[in-house]
Each structure stands twice: as structure tokens, then as C-alpha cells.
GROMACS .gro file of C-alpha atoms in nm:
model
  140
    1MET     CA    1 -13.199   5.519   5.062
    2LYS     CA    2 -13.061   5.227   4.872
    3GLU     CA    3 -13.008   5.242   4.498
    4VAL     CA    4 -13.320   5.142   4.308
    5LYS     CA    5 -13.263   4.889   4.028
    6MET     CA    6 -13.496   4.997   3.750
    7THR     CA    7 -13.515   4.659   3.574
    8GLU     CA    8 -13.643   4.505   3.898
    9LYS     CA    9 -13.895   4.788   3.934
   10GLN     CA   10 -14.013   4.738   3.575
   11ASN     CA   11 -14.077   4.369   3.647
   12VAL     CA   12 -14.265   4.454   3.966
   13PHE     CA   13 -14.466   4.714   3.773
   14LYS     CA   14 -14.574   4.449   3.520
   15GLU     CA   15 -14.691   4.223   3.804
   16LEU     CA   16 -14.881   4.508   3.970
   17LEU     CA   17 -15.055   4.595   3.643
   18LYS     CA   18 -15.178   4.233   3.612
   19LEU     CA   19 -15.282   4.220   3.977
   20LYS     CA   20 -15.481   4.547   3.967
   21ASP     CA   21 -15.730   4.380   3.736
   22ASN     CA   22 -15.840   4.168   4.035
   23SER     CA   23 -15.949   4.482   4.220
   24TYR     CA   24 -16.317   4.501   4.311
   25SER     CA   25 -16.377   4.874   4.274
   26PRO     CA   26 -16.717   4.928   4.108
   27TYR     CA   27 -16.787   5.255   4.294
   28SER     CA   28 -16.464   5.449   4.262
   29ASN     CA   29 -16.317   5.265   3.962
   30PHE     CA   30 -15.984   5.333   4.135
   31LYS     CA   31 -15.779   5.014   4.127
   32VAL     CA   32 -15.507   4.958   4.385
   33ALA     CA   33 -15.270   4.661   4.403
   34CYS     CA   34 -15.008   4.563   4.658
   35LEU     CA   35 -14.729   4.306   4.648
   36ILE     CA   36 -14.541   4.215   4.963
   37TYR     CA   37 -14.209   4.045   4.905
   38LEU     CA   38 -14.097   3.821   5.188
   39ASN     CA   39 -13.740   3.731   5.277
   40ASN     CA   40 -13.805   3.369   5.170
   41ASN     CA   41 -13.893   3.499   4.817
   42GLU     CA   42 -14.266   3.433   4.860
   43ILE     CA   43 -14.492   3.707   4.726
   44ILE     CA   44 -14.817   3.801   4.899
   45LYS     CA   45 -15.077   3.982   4.688
   46GLY     CA   46 -15.358   4.221   4.775
   47VAL     CA   47 -15.608   4.443   4.596
   48ASN     CA   48 -15.866   4.691   4.714
   49VAL     CA   49 -16.212   4.548   4.772
   50GLU     CA   50 -16.488   4.807   4.786
   51ASN     CA   51 -16.831   4.781   4.939
   52ALA     CA   52 -17.145   4.990   4.897
   53ALA     CA   53 -17.110   5.062   5.269
   54TYR     CA   54 -16.787   5.257   5.214
   55PRO     CA   55 -16.633   5.206   5.561
   56ALA     CA   56 -16.636   4.831   5.494
   57THR     CA   57 -16.396   4.879   5.202
   58ILE     CA   58 -16.052   4.725   5.251
   59CYS     CA   59 -15.743   4.871   5.090
   60ALA     CA   60 -15.489   4.662   4.899
   61GLU     CA   61 -15.219   4.716   5.160
   62ARG     CA   62 -15.440   4.586   5.442
   63THR     CA   63 -15.558   4.294   5.227
   64ALA     CA   64 -15.197   4.187   5.166
   65LEU     CA   65 -15.081   4.248   5.524
   66SER     CA   66 -15.373   4.047   5.662
   67GLN     CA   67 -15.260   3.755   5.448
   68VAL     CA   68 -14.899   3.792   5.563
   69TYR     CA   69 -15.003   3.756   5.926
   70SER     CA   70 -15.268   3.490   5.851
   71LEU     CA   71 -14.994   3.277   5.696
   72GLY     CA   72 -14.787   3.306   6.014
   73TYR     CA   73 -14.532   3.561   5.894
   74LYS     CA   74 -14.431   3.868   6.094
   75LYS     CA   75 -14.282   4.207   6.017
   76GLU     CA   76 -13.930   4.062   6.028
   77ASP     CA   77 -14.022   3.843   5.730
   78ILE     CA   78 -14.117   4.135   5.504
   79LYS     CA   79 -13.852   4.246   5.255
   80SER     CA   80 -14.052   4.515   5.074
   81LEU     CA   81 -14.399   4.649   5.008
   82GLU     CA   82 -14.484   4.748   4.648
   83LEU     CA   83 -14.793   4.963   4.593
   84TYR     CA   84 -14.975   5.057   4.270
   85THR     CA   85 -15.243   5.324   4.246
   86ASP     CA   86 -15.441   5.367   3.926
   87SER     CA   87 -15.362   5.735   3.883
   88GLU     CA   88 -15.152   5.971   3.677
   89SER     CA   89 -15.004   6.144   3.982
   90LEU     CA   90 -14.818   6.002   4.280
   91GLY     CA   91 -15.051   5.804   4.505
   92SER     CA   92 -14.971   5.681   4.852
   93PRO     CA   93 -15.124   5.476   5.132
   94CYS     CA   94 -15.427   5.633   5.299
   95GLY     CA   95 -15.405   5.737   5.663
   96VAL     CA   96 -15.558   5.414   5.794
   97CYS     CA   97 -15.314   5.205   5.590
   98ARG     CA   98 -15.020   5.415   5.705
   99GLN     CA   99 -15.117   5.345   6.065
  100VAL     CA  100 -15.158   4.972   5.998
  101ILE     CA  101 -14.826   4.957   5.810
  102SER     CA  102 -14.654   5.137   6.098
  103GLU     CA  103 -14.751   4.855   6.332
  104LEU     CA  104 -14.717   4.553   6.100
  105VAL     CA  105 -14.406   4.644   5.897
  106ASN     CA  106 -14.058   4.742   6.017
  107TRP     CA  107 -14.007   5.118   6.000
  108THR     CA  108 -13.719   5.092   5.753
  109THR     CA  109 -13.873   4.836   5.517
  110PRO     CA  110 -13.873   4.979   5.163
  111ILE     CA  111 -14.211   5.087   5.030
  112SER     CA  112 -14.214   5.144   4.653
  113ILE     CA  113 -14.498   5.340   4.498
  114TYR     CA  114 -14.608   5.308   4.135
  115ASN     CA  115 -14.879   5.471   3.925
  116LYS     CA  116 -14.995   5.433   3.563
  117ASN     CA  117 -14.657   5.568   3.450
  118GLY     CA  118 -14.451   5.311   3.643
  119PHE     CA  119 -14.218   5.342   3.942
  120GLN     CA  120 -14.241   5.679   4.119
  121LEU     CA  121 -14.092   5.670   4.468
  122GLU     CA  122 -13.915   5.452   4.722
  123THR     CA  123 -13.978   5.545   5.083
  124ASN     CA  124 -14.058   5.377   5.417
  125ILE     CA  125 -14.328   5.413   5.680
  126ASN     CA  126 -14.103   5.626   5.900
  127GLU     CA  127 -14.101   5.888   5.622
  128LEU     CA  128 -14.471   5.845   5.535
  129LEU     CA  129 -14.598   5.862   5.893
  130PRO     CA  130 -14.370   6.053   6.130
  131HIS     CA  131 -14.502   6.063   6.488
  132ALA     CA  132 -14.724   5.759   6.436
  133PHE     CA  133 -14.963   5.644   6.705
  134GLU     CA  134 -14.781   5.354   6.869
  135PRO     CA  135 -14.894   5.068   7.096
  136ALA     CA  136 -14.673   5.202   7.375
  137GLN     CA  137 -14.901   5.508   7.391
  138LEU     CA  138 -15.188   5.284   7.499
  139THR     CA  139 -15.030   5.198   7.834
  140LYS     CA  140 -15.090   5.394   8.152
   0.00000   0.00000   0.00000
């Protein structure tokens, strides 16, 4: 793992705290925010958007990644994924998001996780989802 610069993480944390207020989470009241930093210094934002039909809810990570690809970027363009969960303990991407991240983000791209207390962990999808289901497994 690379050295984590705390001043950078504090700035990202401030941005995530602002962004979380855009979350639409009237059922769980659990706000999640995601920033995706691209190599060209553009920042893509996402929040969780809940629905009364719970399976229709979309997580912040998938909201942001959908925008990345909608704008024409690919996994090679992603520098880092920064994730905030509105909790006291360490949160992390749900199983569905881990699977989506494994396909849409390079396996070594840094994923930083924050909670109400600030920066908590830097990891990557390879560490979060070992033995992921991969597209190659869909071929005969």
C-alpha cells in the first residue's frame, strides 16, 4: 500500500461530508457518498438513492460508476474511489457494489473508506472481494 497523505484525506472527507447531504435515504436514514477521482483531475460524485421498493435502491458507488461510464470514461481513467458511510464503525461496499467495482474498476485502484470519524482504511477491490465472479467465468 502506498503512503496515505492525511491532509489530502481530510480534504476529501470534507467533500464527502458535504456530498452526503444529497443522499435520498428516507427509509434507512443511512447516508452514503462516493467520489471518484479521475486521472484528468475530474471528480465524479454519487450518493445512495433509496426507494420504497428496496431492491430498486442504488448505492452511491454504483451511482458514481454509472456516471463515469456514461461520460465515456473507463476503468483506466479512474485514479481512486473514496467512500463515506454515515456510521461510527468501519463501513464498506455492499456485496453487489463489490461485484460491480470488481468489473468496472482496476483491481489495484485505491479505495479509501471514511465514516463519521474521518478516514479509516485504504484498500482495493482485490482485497475486498477475493475470488470475485468474473466475466471469463461466463464463457463455455
